Amino acid sequence: VKLSAGSVLDSGPARRLDLDDLGGEICLLDWGSGPPTLSRRAGIQPMMRGAMTITLIQETLATRKFLDRLVPIEENPLVLPLTPTPKDPVGSDIRSIPKALAAIQEDWETGESPNRLTAWNFSGRLKKRLQQKESGEVPVKAVDILITGCEVSLWL
């Protein structure tokens, strides 16, 4: 695989790539000499003036091109700048709890927040499911709620 030394990714603002965890996507960052490790399997994106490549592998096909999936994290009006680090970060976090709780409470009280609408929809569906169990439409031992999640703490 022949890679050009330059890339549109070598200039401009820093960017973030969100992996498609539901599509089973993984990302290999490859530094060093020689061809990229997984060159035969996926598209390769040179970065850092050719010093590194990004190889994406997916179980499903991506619906958007690699460059279209990058989100600028600098010079982006939708991304707020970092606040200055306080001398006492733990104390600062503790002092911010009442404000955060007030924002959550206000979010619920407006009646139009996504959290409240989701809770309203969820409770309605749960009530319907329990009524179906009570009437015999659904077996008593059937699963009512299956909670799954995705934890993403491997930030670079």
Coordinates of C-alpha atoms in Angstrom, one line a residue:
V1 CA 0.0 0.0 0.0
K2 CA 1.4 3.3 -1.0
L3 CA 0.5 6.3 1.2
S4 CA 1.0 9.9 0.3
A5 CA 3.0 11.9 2.9
G6 CA 0.3 14.6 3.0
S7 CA -3.3 14.4 3.9
V8 CA -6.2 16.9 4.3
L9 CA -6.1 15.8 7.9
D10 CA -2.7 17.4 8.4
S11 CA -4.0 20.9 8.5
G12 CA -7.0 22.7 10.0
P13 CA -8.6 22.2 13.4
A14 CA -8.2 19.1 15.6
R15 CA -10.9 16.5 14.9
R16 CA -12.8 13.8 16.7
L17 CA -13.9 10.5 15.1
D18 CA -16.8 8.8 16.8
L19 CA -16.6 5.0 16.3
D20 CA -19.8 3.1 15.3
D21 CA -19.9 0.9 18.4
L22 CA -23.3 -0.5 17.4
G23 CA -21.9 -1.5 14.0
G24 CA -18.9 -3.2 15.6
E25 CA -16.3 -0.7 14.5
I26 CA -12.8 -0.7 15.8
C27 CA -9.9 1.7 15.0
L28 CA -6.3 0.8 14.7
L29 CA -3.8 3.7 15.1
D30 CA -0.6 2.5 13.4
W31 CA 2.8 4.2 13.9
G32 CA 6.0 3.0 12.5
S33 CA 7.6 1.9 9.3
G34 CA 6.3 -0.5 6.7
P35 CA 2.8 -1.0 5.5
P36 CA -0.2 -0.5 7.9
T37 CA -1.0 -3.7 9.8
L38 CA -4.5 -4.3 8.5
S39 CA -4.0 -2.9 5.0
R40 CA -5.7 -5.7 3.2
R41 CA -9.0 -5.4 5.1
A42 CA -10.0 -1.7 5.2
G43 CA -9.5 1.8 4.0
I44 CA -6.4 3.5 5.4
Q45 CA -6.2 7.1 6.3
P46 CA -2.7 8.7 6.6
M47 CA -2.4 11.3 9.3
M48 CA 0.3 13.4 10.9
R49 CA 2.1 13.9 7.6
G50 CA 2.3 10.2 7.0
A51 CA 3.8 9.3 10.4
M52 CA 0.6 7.5 11.4
T53 CA -2.3 5.7 9.7
I54 CA -5.8 5.1 10.9
T55 CA -7.4 1.8 9.8
L56 CA -11.1 1.3 10.5
I57 CA -12.7 -2.2 10.6
Q58 CA -16.4 -2.6 10.8
E59 CA -18.8 -5.6 10.9
T60 CA -21.3 -3.4 9.0
L61 CA -20.7 -1.0 6.2
A62 CA -20.3 2.6 7.1
T63 CA -22.9 4.9 5.6
R64 CA -20.7 7.9 5.6
K65 CA -17.2 8.5 4.3
F66 CA -14.4 8.8 6.8
L67 CA -13.8 12.5 6.3
D68 CA -17.5 13.2 6.6
R69 CA -17.5 11.5 10.0
L70 CA -14.8 13.7 11.6
V71 CA -16.1 16.4 13.9
P72 CA -14.0 19.5 14.4
I73 CA -13.3 20.1 18.1
E74 CA -11.6 23.4 17.5
E75 CA -13.1 26.4 15.6
N76 CA -16.5 24.8 16.1
P77 CA -19.3 27.0 17.5
L78 CA -21.1 23.9 18.8
V79 CA -18.1 22.8 21.0
L80 CA -17.6 24.9 24.0
P81 CA -14.0 25.8 25.0
L82 CA -12.5 24.1 28.1
T83 CA -12.9 26.1 31.3
P84 CA -9.8 27.0 33.3
T85 CA -8.7 24.3 35.7
P86 CA -9.5 25.4 39.3
K87 CA -6.9 25.1 42.1
D88 CA -9.2 22.7 43.8
P89 CA -11.0 20.6 41.1
V90 CA -12.7 18.3 43.6
G91 CA -14.1 21.1 45.7
S92 CA -15.2 22.9 42.5
D93 CA -17.0 19.8 41.4
I94 CA -18.7 19.5 44.7
R95 CA -19.8 23.1 44.7
S96 CA -21.3 22.6 41.2
I97 CA -23.6 19.8 42.4
P98 CA -26.5 22.1 43.4
K99 CA -26.4 23.9 40.1
A100 CA -26.4 20.6 38.2
L101 CA -29.3 19.3 40.2
A102 CA -31.2 22.5 39.6
A103 CA -30.6 22.2 35.8
I104 CA -31.9 18.5 35.9
Q105 CA -34.9 19.5 37.9
E106 CA -35.7 22.4 35.5
D107 CA -35.3 20.0 32.6
W108 CA -37.9 17.7 34.0
E109 CA -40.3 20.6 35.0
T110 CA -40.5 22.1 31.5
G111 CA -42.4 19.1 30.2
E112 CA -40.7 19.2 26.8
S113 CA -37.3 17.9 27.6
P114 CA -36.1 14.7 25.8
N115 CA -35.6 13.0 29.2
R116 CA -39.2 13.7 30.3
L117 CA -40.7 12.7 27.0
T118 CA -38.6 9.5 27.0
A119 CA -39.8 8.7 30.6
W120 CA -43.4 9.4 29.7
N121 CA -43.2 7.0 26.7
F122 CA -41.3 4.4 28.7
S123 CA -43.8 4.4 31.5
G124 CA -46.7 4.1 29.1
R125 CA -45.2 1.1 27.3
L126 CA -44.3 -0.5 30.7
K127 CA -47.9 0.0 31.9
K128 CA -49.3 -1.6 28.7
R129 CA -46.9 -4.5 29.0
L130 CA -48.0 -5.2 32.6
Q131 CA -51.6 -5.0 31.6
Q132 CA -50.9 -7.6 28.8
K133 CA -49.4 -9.9 31.4
E134 CA -52.3 -9.4 33.8
S135 CA -54.8 -10.3 31.0
G136 CA -52.8 -13.3 29.9
E137 CA -51.7 -11.9 26.5
V138 CA -48.1 -12.2 27.5
P139 CA -46.7 -15.2 29.5
V140 CA -46.0 -14.4 33.2
K141 CA -42.3 -15.4 32.9
A142 CA -41.7 -13.3 29.8
V143 CA -39.0 -10.6 29.9
D144 CA -40.5 -7.2 30.5
I145 CA -37.5 -4.9 30.5
L146 CA -34.1 -5.6 29.1
I147 CA -31.6 -2.9 29.9
T148 CA -28.3 -2.7 27.9
G149 CA -25.7 -0.1 27.7
C150 CA -22.4 1.0 26.2
E151 CA -19.7 2.4 28.3
V152 CA -17.1 4.5 26.5
S153 CA -14.2 5.5 28.7
L154 CA -11.3 4.8 26.4
W155 CA -10.7 8.3 25.4
L156 CA -7.4 9.3 23.9

